[in-house]
CSV table of C-alpha atoms in Angstrom, one decimal:
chain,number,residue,atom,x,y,z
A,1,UNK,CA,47.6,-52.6,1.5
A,2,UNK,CA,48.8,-49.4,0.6
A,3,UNK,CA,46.6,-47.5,-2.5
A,4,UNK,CA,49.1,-47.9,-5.3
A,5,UNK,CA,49.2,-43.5,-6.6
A,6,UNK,CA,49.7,-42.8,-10.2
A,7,UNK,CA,53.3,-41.6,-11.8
A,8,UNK,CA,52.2,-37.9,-11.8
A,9,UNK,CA,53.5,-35.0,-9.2
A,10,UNK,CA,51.7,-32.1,-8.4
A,11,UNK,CA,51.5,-30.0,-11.8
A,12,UNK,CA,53.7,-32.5,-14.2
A,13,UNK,CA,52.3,-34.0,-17.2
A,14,UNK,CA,53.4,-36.5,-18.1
A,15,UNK,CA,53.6,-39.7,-21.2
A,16,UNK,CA,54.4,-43.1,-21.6
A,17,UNK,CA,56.3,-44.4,-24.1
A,18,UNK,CA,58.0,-47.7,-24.5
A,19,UNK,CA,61.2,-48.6,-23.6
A,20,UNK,CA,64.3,-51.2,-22.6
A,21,UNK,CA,63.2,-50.3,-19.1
A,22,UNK,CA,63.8,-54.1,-17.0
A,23,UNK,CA,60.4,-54.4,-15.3
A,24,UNK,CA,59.3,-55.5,-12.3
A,25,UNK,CA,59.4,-59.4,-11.3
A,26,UNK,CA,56.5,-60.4,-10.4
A,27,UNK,CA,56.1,-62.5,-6.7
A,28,UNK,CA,53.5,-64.9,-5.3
A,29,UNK,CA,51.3,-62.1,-3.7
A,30,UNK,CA,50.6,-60.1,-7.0
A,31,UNK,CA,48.7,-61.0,-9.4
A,32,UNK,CA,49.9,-61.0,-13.2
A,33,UNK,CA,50.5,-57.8,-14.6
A,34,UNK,CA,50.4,-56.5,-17.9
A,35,UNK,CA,53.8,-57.3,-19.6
A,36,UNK,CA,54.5,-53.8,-21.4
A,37,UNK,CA,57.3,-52.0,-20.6
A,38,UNK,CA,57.2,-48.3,-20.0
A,39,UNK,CA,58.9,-45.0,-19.5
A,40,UNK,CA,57.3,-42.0,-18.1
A,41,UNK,CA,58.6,-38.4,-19.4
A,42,UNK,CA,57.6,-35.3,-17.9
A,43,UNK,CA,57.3,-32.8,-20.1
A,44,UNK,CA,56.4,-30.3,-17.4
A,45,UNK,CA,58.8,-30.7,-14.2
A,46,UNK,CA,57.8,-30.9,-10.8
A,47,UNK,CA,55.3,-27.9,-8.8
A,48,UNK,CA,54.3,-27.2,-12.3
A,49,UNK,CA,57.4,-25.9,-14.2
A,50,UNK,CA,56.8,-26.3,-17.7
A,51,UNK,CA,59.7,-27.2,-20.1
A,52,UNK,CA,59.6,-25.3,-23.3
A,53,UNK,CA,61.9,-25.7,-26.3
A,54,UNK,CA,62.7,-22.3,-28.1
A,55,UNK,CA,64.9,-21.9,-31.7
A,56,UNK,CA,66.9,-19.2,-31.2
A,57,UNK,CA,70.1,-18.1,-32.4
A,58,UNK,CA,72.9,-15.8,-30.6
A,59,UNK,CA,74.9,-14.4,-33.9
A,60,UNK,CA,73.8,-13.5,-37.4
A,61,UNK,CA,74.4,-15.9,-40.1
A,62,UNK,CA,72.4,-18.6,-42.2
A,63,UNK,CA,69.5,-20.4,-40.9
A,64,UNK,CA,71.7,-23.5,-41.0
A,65,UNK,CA,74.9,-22.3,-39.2
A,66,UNK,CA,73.4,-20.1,-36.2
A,67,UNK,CA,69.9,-21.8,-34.9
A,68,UNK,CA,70.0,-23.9,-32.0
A,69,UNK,CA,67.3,-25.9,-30.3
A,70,UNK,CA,66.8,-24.1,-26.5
A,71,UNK,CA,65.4,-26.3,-23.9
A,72,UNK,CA,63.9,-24.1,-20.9
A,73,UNK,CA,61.6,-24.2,-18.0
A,74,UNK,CA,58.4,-21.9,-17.5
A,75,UNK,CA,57.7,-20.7,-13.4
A,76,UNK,CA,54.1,-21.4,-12.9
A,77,UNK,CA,53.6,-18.5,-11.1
A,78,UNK,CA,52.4,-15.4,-13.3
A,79,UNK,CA,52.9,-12.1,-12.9
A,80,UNK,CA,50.0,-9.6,-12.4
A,81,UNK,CA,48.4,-9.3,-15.9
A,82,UNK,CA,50.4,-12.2,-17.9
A,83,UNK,CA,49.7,-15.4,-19.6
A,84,UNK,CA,51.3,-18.3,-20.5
A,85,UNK,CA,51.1,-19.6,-24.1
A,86,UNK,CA,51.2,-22.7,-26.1
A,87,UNK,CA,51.9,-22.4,-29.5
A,88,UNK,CA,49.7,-23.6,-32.1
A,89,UNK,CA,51.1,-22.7,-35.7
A,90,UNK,CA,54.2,-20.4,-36.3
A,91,UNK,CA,55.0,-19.4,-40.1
A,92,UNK,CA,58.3,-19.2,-41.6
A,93,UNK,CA,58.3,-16.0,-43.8
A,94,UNK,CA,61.0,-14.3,-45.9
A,95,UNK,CA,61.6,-11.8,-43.1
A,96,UNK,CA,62.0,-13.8,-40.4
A,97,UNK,CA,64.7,-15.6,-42.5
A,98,UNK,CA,66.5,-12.1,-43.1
A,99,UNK,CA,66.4,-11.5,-39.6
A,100,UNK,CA,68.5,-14.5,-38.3
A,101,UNK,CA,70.6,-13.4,-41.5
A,102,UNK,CA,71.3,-9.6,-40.0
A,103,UNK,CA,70.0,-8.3,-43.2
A,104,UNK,CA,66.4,-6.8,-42.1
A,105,UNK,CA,65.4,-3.3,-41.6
A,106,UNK,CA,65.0,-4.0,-37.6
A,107,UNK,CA,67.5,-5.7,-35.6
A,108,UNK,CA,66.3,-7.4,-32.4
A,109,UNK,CA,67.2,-6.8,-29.1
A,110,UNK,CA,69.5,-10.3,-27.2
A,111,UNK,CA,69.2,-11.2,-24.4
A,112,UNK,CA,69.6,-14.1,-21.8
A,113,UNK,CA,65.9,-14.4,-20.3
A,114,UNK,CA,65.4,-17.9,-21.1
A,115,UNK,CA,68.8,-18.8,-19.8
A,116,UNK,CA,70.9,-19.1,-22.7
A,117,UNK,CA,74.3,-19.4,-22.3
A,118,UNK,CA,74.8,-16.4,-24.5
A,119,UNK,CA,72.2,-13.4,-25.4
A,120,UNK,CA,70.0,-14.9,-27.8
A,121,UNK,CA,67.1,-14.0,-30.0
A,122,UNK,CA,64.1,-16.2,-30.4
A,123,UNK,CA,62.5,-15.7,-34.1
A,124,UNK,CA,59.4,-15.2,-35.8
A,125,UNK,CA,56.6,-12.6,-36.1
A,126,UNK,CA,53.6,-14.6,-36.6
A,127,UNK,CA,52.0,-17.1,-35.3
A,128,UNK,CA,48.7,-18.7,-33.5
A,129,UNK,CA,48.9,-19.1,-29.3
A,130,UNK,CA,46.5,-21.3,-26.9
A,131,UNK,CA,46.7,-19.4,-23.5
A,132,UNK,CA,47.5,-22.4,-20.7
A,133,UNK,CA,47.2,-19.9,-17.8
A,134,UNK,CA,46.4,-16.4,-17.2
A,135,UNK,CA,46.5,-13.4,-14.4
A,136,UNK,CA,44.3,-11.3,-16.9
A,137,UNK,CA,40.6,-10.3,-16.4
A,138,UNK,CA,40.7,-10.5,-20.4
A,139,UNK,CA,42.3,-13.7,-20.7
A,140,UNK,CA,41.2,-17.4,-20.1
A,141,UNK,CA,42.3,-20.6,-20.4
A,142,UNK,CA,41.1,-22.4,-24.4
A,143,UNK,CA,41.6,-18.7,-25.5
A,144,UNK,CA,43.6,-17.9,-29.4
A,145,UNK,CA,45.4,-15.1,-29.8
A,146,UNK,CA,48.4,-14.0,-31.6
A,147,UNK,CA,50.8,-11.1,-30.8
A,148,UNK,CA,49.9,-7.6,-30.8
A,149,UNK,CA,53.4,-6.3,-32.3
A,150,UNK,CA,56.8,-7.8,-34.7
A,151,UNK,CA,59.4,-9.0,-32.6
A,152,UNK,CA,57.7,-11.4,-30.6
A,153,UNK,CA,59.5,-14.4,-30.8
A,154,UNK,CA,57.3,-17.3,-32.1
A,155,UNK,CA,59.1,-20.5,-33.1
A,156,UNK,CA,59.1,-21.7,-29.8
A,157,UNK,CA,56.3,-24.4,-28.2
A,158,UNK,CA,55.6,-22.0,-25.1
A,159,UNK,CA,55.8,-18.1,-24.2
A,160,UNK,CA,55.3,-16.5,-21.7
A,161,UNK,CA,54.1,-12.7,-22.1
A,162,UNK,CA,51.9,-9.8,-20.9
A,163,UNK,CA,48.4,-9.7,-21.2
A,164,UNK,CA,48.3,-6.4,-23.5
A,165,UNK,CA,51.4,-8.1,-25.7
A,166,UNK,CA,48.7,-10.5,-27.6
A,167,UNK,CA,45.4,-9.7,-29.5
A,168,UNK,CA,42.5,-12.7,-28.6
A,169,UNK,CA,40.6,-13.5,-31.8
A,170,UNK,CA,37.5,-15.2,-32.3
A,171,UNK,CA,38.7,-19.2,-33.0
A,172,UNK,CA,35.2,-20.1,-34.4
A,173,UNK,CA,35.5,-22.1,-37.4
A,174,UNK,CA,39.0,-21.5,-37.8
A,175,UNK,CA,41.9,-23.6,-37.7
A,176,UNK,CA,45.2,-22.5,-36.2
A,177,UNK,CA,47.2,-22.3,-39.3
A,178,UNK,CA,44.5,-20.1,-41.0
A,179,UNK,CA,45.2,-17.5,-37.6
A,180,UNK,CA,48.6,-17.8,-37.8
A,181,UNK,CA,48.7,-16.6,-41.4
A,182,UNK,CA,47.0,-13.5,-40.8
A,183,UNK,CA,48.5,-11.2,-39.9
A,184,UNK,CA,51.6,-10.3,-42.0
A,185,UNK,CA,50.4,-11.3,-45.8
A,186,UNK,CA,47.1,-10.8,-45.4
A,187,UNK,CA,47.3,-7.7,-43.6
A,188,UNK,CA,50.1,-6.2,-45.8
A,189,UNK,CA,47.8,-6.5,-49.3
A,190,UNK,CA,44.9,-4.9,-47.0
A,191,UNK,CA,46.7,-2.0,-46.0
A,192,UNK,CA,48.7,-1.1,-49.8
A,193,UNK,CA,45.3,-1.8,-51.4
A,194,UNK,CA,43.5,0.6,-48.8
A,195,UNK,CA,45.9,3.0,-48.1
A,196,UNK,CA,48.2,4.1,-51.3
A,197,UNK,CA,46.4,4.9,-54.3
A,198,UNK,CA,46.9,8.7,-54.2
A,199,UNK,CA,45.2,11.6,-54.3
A,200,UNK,CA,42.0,9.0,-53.2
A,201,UNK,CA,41.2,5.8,-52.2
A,202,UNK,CA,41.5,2.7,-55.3
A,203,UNK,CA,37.6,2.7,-56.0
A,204,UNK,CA,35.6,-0.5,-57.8
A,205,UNK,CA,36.4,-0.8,-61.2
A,206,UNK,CA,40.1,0.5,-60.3
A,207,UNK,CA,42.8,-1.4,-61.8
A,208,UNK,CA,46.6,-2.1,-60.0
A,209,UNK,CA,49.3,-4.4,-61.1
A,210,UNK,CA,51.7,-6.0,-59.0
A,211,UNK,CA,54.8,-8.4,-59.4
A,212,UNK,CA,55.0,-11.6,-56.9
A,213,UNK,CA,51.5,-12.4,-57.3
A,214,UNK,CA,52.2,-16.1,-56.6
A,215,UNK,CA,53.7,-14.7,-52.9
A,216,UNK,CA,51.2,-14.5,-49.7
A,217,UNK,CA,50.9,-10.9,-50.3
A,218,UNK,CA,49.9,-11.4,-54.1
A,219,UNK,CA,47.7,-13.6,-53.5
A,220,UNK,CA,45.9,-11.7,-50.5
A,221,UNK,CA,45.8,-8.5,-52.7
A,222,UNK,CA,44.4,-10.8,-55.7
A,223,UNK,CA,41.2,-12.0,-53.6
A,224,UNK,CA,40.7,-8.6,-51.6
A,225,UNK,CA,40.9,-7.1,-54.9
A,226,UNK,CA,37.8,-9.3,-55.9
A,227,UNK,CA,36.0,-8.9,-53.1
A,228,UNK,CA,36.3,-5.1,-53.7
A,229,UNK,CA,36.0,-4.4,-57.0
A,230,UNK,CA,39.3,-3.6,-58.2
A,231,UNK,CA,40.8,-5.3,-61.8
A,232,UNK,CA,44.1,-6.3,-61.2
A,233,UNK,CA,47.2,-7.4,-63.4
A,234,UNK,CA,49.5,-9.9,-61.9
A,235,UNK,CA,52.9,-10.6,-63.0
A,236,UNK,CA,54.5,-14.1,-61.8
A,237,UNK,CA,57.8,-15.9,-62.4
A,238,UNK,CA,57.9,-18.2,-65.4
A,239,UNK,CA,58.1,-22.1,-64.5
A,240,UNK,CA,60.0,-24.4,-65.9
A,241,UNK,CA,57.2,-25.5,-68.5
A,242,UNK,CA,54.3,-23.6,-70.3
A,243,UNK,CA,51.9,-26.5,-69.0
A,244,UNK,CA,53.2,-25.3,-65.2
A,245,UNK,CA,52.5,-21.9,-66.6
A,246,UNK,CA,49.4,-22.2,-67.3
A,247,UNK,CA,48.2,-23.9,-64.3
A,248,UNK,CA,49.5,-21.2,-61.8
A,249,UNK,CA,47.9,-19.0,-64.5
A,250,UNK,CA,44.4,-20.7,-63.8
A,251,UNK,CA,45.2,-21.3,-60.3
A,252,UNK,CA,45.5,-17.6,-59.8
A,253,UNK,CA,42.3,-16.5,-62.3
A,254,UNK,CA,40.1,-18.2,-60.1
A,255,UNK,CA,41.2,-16.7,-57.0
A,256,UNK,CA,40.2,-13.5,-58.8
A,257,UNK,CA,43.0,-12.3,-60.7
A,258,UNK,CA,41.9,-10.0,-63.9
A,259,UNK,CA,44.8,-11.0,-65.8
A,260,UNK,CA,48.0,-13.0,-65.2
A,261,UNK,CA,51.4,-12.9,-67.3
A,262,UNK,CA,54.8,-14.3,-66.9
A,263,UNK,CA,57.6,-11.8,-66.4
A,264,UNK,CA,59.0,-12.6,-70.1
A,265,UNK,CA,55.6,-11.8,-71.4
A,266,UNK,CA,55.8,-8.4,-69.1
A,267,UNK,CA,59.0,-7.5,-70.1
A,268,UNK,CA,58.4,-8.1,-73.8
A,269,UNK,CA,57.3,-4.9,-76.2
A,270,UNK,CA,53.7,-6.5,-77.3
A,271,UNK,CA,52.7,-6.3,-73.1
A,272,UNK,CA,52.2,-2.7,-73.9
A,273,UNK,CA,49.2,-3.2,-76.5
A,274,UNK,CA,48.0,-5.6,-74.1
A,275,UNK,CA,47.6,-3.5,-71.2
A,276,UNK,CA,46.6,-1.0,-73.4
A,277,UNK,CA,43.8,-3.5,-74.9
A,278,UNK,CA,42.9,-4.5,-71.0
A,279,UNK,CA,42.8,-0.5,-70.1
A,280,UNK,CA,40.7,1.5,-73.1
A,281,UNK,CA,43.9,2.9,-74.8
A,282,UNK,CA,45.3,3.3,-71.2
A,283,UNK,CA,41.8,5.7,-70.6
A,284,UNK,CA,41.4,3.9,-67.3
A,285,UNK,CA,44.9,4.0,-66.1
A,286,UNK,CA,46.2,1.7,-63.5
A,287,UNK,CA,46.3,3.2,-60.2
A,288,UNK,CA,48.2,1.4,-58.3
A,289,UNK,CA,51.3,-0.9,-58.4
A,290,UNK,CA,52.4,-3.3,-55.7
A,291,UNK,CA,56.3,-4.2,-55.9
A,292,UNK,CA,58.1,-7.0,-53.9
A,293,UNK,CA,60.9,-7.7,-56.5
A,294,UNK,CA,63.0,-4.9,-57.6
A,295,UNK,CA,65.3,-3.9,-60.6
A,296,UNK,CA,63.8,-4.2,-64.0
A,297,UNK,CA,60.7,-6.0,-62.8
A,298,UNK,CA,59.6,-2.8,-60.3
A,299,UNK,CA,60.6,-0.7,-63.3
A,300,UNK,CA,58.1,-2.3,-65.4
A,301,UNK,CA,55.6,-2.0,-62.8
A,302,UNK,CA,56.0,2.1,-62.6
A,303,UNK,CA,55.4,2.2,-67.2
A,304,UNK,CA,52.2,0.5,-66.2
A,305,UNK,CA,50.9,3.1,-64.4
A,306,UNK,CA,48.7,5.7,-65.6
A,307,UNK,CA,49.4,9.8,-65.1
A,308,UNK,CA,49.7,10.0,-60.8
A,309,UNK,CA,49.8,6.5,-60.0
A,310,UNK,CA,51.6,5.1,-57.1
A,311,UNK,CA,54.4,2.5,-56.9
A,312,UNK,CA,54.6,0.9,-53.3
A,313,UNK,CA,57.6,-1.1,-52.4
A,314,UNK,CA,57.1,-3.5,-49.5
A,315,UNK,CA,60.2,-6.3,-51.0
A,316,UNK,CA,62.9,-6.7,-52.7
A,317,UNK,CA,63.5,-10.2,-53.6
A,318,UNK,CA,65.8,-9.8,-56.6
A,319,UNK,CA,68.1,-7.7,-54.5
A,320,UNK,CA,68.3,-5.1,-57.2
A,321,UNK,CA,67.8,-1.5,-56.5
A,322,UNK,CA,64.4,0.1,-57.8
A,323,UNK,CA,65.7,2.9,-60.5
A,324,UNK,CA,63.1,6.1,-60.5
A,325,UNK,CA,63.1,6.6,-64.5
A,326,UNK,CA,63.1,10.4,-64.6
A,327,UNK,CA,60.6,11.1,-67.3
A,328,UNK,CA,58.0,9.0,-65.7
A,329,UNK,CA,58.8,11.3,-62.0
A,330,UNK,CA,57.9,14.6,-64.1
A,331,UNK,CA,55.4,14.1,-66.8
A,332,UNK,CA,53.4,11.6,-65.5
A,333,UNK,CA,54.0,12.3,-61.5
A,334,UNK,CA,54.3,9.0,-60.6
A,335,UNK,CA,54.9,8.5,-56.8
A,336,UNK,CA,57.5,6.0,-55.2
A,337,UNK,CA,56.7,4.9,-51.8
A,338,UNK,CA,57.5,2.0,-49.4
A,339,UNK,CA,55.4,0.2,-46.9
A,340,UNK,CA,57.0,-1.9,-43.9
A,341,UNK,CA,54.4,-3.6,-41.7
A,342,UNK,CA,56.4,-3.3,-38.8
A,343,UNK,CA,55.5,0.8,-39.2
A,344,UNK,CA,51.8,0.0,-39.1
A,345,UNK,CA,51.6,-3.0,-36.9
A,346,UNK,CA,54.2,-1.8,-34.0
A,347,UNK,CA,52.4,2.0,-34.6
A,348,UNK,CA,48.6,1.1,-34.5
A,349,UNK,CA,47.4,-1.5,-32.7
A,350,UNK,CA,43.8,-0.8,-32.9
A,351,UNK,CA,43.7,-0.9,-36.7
A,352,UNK,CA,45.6,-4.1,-36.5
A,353,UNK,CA,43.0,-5.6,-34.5
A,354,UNK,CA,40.6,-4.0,-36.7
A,355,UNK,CA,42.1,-5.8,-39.8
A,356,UNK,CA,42.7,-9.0,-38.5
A,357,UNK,CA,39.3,-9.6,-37.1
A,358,UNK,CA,38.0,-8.4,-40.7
A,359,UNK,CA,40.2,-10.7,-42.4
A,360,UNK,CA,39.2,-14.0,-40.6
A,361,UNK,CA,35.9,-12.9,-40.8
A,362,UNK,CA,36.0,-13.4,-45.0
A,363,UNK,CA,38.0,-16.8,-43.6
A,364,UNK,CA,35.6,-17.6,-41.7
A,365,UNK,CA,32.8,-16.9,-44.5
A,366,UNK,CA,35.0,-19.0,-47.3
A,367,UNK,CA,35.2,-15.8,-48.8
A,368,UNK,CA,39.0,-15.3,-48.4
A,369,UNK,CA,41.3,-18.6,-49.2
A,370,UNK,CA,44.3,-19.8,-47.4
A,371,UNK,CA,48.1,-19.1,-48.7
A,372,UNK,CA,49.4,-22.9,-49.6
A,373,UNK,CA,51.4,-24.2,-46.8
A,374,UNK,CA,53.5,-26.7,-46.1
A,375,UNK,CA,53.5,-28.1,-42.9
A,376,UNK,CA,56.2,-28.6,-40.8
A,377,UNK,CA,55.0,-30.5,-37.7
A,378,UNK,CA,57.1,-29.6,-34.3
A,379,UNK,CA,56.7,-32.3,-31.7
A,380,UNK,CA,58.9,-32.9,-28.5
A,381,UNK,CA,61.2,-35.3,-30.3
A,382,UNK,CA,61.8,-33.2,-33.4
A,383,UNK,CA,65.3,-32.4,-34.2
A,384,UNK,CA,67.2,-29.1,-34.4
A,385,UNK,CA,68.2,-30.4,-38.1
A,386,UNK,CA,64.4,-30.4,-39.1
A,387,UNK,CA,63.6,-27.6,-38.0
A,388,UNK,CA,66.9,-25.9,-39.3
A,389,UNK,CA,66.1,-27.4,-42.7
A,390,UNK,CA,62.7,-26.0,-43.0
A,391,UNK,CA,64.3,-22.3,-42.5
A,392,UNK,CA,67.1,-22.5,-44.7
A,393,UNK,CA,64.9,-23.5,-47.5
A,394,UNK,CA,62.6,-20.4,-47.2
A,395,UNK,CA,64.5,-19.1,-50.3
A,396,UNK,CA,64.6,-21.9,-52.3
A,397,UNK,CA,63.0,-22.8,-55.7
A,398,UNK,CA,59.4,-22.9,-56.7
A,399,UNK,CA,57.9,-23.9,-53.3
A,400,UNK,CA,54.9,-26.0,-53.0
A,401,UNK,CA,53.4,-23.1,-50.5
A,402,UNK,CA,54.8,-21.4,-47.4
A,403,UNK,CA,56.7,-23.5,-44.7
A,404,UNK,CA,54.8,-23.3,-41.6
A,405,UNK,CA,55.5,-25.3,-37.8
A,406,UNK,CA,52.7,-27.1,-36.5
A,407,UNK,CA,53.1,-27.8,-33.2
A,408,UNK,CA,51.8,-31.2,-31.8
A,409,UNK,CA,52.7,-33.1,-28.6
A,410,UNK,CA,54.6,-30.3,-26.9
């Protein structure tokens, strides 16, 4: 009797699901099998093709109107010095969301590589990668990494890519949502708090304000602030009670926040003999003042800064324009400057490297917390409508923490 082979060809991997699938009648010369019936699906087709899904989306427009739900296939044979990738966690961030909507600073390049019927673009910056396969000397199967540069295209359960086109980190003690947060909001407070404060680095005991301190980037700059000594003020939009108020106040505080106020308490005319109070009669003037909001808000920000303090721009969420008050330009020299990670990241791949491995270090110590997520899991069965859903409200109300895919079962 011939050996009875399992359901798998060379390469495929495959599951078993249920289904209506009639099985097979049973005759005199077997014996009784087991009554379940079953399907097999292939995720990966057969001499090892692997089939991928991608989001991706061929004109600008809103989340909801122009992503689609890409189903392709992956060759198993790699190029000299490539890998193939399975995603672990891919974040949703404001910029990725202004990408699809033809608004951001960079416009991507489309193209029909994964076999789109027109050239598409596959979003996403960020995210944490499993390498299935590799052609690299640096590279092994069971390694993390994420990618080396903007633009990469994560919201999507496989890539393939170069070897040099991805940064391996250290996954010790870390899960895979923690490394796919790293490396925009994290990185982003690093550099402004590092890099700005002008005519010398912000030293400990050095004071900065910022606006957005509830975002990913406020609340990286709040902790990193901590760990280095600076005092920080932290302006946040007012909730719909005092009692919510207060608990993003405390929520906040014991990250490491100095000080926390609503944007109706910064706006009003007593903030002014408060930060004075908090600052010696302004004698220790506030150096340094982060901006992610614009109009009256960013405006506020620049009168809190002391004589040669430095306003850094790296969002505008309100959509208004950032006036530059004159008096404040010539008497007390303050600077107006903008910071776009792309510049850094795409620019200086070492010192991206160099930040990223420091910042999952303090993870790794519980010295540096996660941003509040929501998960939004991605399996093989997940509709484009989920998925779709989870963009479009990037922008939406007070959000329980940033939306976030999770990939499982792909």
């Amino acid at each position: 009797m011939a050996t009875l082979r399992p359901l798998r060809a060379q390469g495929m991997a495959c599951s078993v699901a249920r289904s209506s699938i009639r099985p097979i009648q049973r005759t005199a010369s077997l014996k009784a099998w087991p009554t379940p019936r079953v399907q097999v699906r292939c995720k990966s087709g057969p001499y090892g093709y692997t089939q991928a899904k991608s989001l991706v989306f061929s004109e600008y427009g809103e989340p909801k109107d122009v992503l689609k739900l890409h189903t392709h296939s992956i060759s198993p044979s790699l190029t000299p010095s490539s890998v193939l990738l399975r995603t672990l966690a891919a974040p949703i961030n404001p910029a990725d969301v202004n990408t699809i909507q033809g608004t951001y600073g960079a416009k991507p390049a489309f193209d029909t590589l994964l076999g789109t019927a027109q050239p598409s673009v596959v979003p996403g910056n960020e995210g944490a990668f499993e390498v299935v396969s590799s052609s690299s000397a640096d590279l092994s199967s069971g390694d993390w990494v994420i990618p080396k540069k903007t633009q990469f295209g994560t919201w999507r359960t496989h890539a393939l890519a170069p070897a040099d086109a991805v940064i391996k980190v250290d996954r010790t003690g870390l899960t895979p949502e923690q490394v796919a947060t790293v490396s925009v909001n994290p990185c982003s407070a690093y550099r402004m708090l590092r890099d700005y404060a002008h005519p010398y680095p912000l030293r400990e005991g050095d004071w900065f304000i910022q606006n957005g301190a509830n975002s990913g980037v406020g609340r990286a700059a709040i902790q990193l602030g901590k760990l280095w000594g600076y005092r920080s003020i932290n302006v946040v939009r007012a909730r719909e009670t005092a009692a919510e108020d207060e608990a993003l106040k405390k929520e906040l505080l014991d990250l490491g926040a100095t000080h926390v106020v609503t944007e109706p308490e910064f706006t009003a005319r007593e903030f002014r003999d408060r930060l004075a109070e908090w600052t010696r009669g302004n004698r220790e003037g506030v150096r340094l003042g982060l901006n992610c909001v614009g109009g009256k808000s960013a405006q506020g920000i620049a009168y809190s800064l002391g004589r040669g303090g430095t306003v850094v721009t790296y969002g505008g969420m309100s959509r208004a324009p950032v006036a530059l008050p004159t008096g404040l330009l010539i008497f007390k020299d303050i600077r107006f400057v903008g910071f776009w990670l792309s510049r850094w990241a795409d620019g200086d791949a070492a010192a991206k490297e160099r930040t990223v491995a420091e910042i999952l270090g303090l993870v790794r110590e519980g010295k540096f917390r996660d941003v509040p997520i929501v998960k939004v899991p991605w399996t093989w069965e997940t509709e484009v409508q989920e998925l779709k859903d989870a963009v479009q409200g990037t922008f939406e109300g007070f959000r329980k923490g940033k939306g976030i895919f999770t990939f499982k079962d792909t």
